[in-house]
CSV table of C-alpha atoms in Angstrom, one decimal:
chain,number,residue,atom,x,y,z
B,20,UNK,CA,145.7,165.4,126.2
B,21,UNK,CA,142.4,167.6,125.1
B,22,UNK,CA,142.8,171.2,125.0
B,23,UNK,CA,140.4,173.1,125.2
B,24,UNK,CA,140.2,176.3,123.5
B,25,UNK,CA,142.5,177.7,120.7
B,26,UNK,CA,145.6,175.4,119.7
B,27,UNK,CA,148.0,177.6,118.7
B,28,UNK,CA,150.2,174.8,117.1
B,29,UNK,CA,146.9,174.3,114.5
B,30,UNK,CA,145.9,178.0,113.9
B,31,UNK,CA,146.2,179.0,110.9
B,32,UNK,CA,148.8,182.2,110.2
B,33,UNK,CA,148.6,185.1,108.3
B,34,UNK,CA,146.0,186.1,105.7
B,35,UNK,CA,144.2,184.3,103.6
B,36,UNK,CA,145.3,184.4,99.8
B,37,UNK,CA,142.6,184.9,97.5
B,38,UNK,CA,143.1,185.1,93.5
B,39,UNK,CA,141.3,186.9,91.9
B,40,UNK,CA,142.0,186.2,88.3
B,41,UNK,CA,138.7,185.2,86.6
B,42,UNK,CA,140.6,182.6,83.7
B,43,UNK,CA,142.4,181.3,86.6
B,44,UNK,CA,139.4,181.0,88.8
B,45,UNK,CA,137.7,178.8,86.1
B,46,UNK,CA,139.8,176.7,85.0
B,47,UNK,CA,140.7,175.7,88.7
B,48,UNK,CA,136.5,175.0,88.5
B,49,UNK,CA,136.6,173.4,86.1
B,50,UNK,CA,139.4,170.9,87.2
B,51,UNK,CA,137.4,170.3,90.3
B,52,UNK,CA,134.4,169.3,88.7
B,53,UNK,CA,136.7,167.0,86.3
B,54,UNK,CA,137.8,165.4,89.9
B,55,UNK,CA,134.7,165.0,91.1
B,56,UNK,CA,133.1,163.2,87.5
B,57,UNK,CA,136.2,161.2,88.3
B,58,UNK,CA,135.6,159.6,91.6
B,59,UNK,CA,131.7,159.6,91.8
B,60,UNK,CA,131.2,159.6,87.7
B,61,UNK,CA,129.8,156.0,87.7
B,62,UNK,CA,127.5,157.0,90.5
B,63,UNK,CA,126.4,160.3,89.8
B,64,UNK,CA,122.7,158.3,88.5
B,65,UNK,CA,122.3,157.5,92.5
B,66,UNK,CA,121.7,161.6,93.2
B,67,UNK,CA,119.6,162.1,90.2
B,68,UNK,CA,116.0,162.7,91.5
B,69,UNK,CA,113.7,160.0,90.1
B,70,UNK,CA,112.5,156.5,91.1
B,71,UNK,CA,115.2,154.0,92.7
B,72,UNK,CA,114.2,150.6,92.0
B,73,UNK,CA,114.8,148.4,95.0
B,74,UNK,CA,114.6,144.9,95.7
B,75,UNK,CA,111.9,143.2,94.5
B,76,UNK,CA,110.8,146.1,92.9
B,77,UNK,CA,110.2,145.8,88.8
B,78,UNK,CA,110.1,148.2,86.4
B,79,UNK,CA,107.4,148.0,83.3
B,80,UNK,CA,108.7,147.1,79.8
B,81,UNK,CA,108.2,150.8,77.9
B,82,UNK,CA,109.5,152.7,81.4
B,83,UNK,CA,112.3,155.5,80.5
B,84,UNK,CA,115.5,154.7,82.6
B,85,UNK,CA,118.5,156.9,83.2
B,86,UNK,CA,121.7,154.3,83.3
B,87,UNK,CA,125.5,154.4,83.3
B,88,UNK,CA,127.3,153.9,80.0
B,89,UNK,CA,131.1,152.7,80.1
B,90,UNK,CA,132.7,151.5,76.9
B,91,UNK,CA,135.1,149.5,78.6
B,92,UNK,CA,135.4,148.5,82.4
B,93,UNK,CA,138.5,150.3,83.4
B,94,UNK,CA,137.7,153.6,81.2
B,95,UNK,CA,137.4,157.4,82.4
B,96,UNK,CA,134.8,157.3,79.5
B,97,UNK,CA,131.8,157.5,81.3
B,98,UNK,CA,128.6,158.1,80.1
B,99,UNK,CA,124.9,158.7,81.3
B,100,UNK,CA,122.5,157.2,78.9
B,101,UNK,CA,118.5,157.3,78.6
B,102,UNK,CA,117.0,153.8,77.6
B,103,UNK,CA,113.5,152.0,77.3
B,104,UNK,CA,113.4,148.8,79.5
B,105,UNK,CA,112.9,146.1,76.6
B,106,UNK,CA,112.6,143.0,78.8
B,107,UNK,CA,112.6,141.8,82.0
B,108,UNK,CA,114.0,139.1,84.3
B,109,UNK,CA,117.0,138.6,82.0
B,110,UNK,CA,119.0,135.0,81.9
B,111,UNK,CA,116.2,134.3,85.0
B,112,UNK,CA,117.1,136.9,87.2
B,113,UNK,CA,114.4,139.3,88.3
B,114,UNK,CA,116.9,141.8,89.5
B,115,UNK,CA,118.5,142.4,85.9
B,116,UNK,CA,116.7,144.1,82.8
B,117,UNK,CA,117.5,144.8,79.4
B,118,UNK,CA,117.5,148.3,77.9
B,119,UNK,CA,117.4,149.5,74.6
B,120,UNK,CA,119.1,152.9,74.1
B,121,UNK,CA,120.8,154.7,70.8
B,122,UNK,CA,124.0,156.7,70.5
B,123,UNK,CA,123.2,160.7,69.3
B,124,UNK,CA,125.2,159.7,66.3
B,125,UNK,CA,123.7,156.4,65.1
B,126,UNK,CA,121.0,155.0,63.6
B,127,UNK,CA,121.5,151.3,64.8
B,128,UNK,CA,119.6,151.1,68.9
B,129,UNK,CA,122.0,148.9,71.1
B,130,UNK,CA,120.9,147.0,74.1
B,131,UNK,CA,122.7,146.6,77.6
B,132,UNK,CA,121.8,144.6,80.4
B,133,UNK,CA,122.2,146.2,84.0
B,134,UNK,CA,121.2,145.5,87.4
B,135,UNK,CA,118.0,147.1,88.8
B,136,UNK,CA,119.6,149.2,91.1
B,137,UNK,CA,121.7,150.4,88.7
B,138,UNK,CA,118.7,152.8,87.0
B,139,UNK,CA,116.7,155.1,87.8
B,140,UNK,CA,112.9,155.2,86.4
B,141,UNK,CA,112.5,158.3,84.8
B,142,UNK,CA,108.8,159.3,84.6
């Protein structure tokens, strides 16, 4: 049954408890955002404002991309990387491109091959 107005078996009771703390205040910030990066870290390039590539879109060899950077499939250690598209239409697929990026602490650039929609042109 709907009932309109207040529920009384819903309300809340009391007052509200508010700490005031400031070291306890940011580290419970800080352990949210650490929850977030957890469930939307390998997606957090999809609210980045730039260029989504769509289908049958093509970026230009030389065009800066933003793009995730995992070490290993099932690791927390996500990173977001910056890369130059190197080539295009990779093993004959025009929805895959190659990247060419480099580590901050290396001299050696690495390449990585990701799906179109997985980057975001960076202009």
């Amino acid at each position: 049954m709907l009932l309109i107005g207040r529920n009384n078996s819903r309300a809340p009771q009391g007052f509200p408890q508010i700490d005031t703390n400031p070291v306890s205040i940011l580290r419970s910030i800080q352990d949210t955002s650490e929850k977030i990066l957890d469930i939307l870290g390998e997606f957090v390039h999809r609210f980045v404002p730039g260029k989504e590539l769509r289908d049958g879109e093509q970026p230009a060899i030389g065009d800066i991309v933003l793009f995730v950077g995992k070490e290993a499939e099932r690791s927390r250690n996500i990173r977001h990387k910056y890369g130059i598209i190197k080539e295009l239409n990779v093993e004959g697929r025009h929805n895959k491109v190659c990247i060419r990026y480099r580590n901050a602490d290396e001299t050696v650039y690495r390449e990585v091959y990701r799906n179109v929609k997985d980057v975001i042109l960076i202009k």
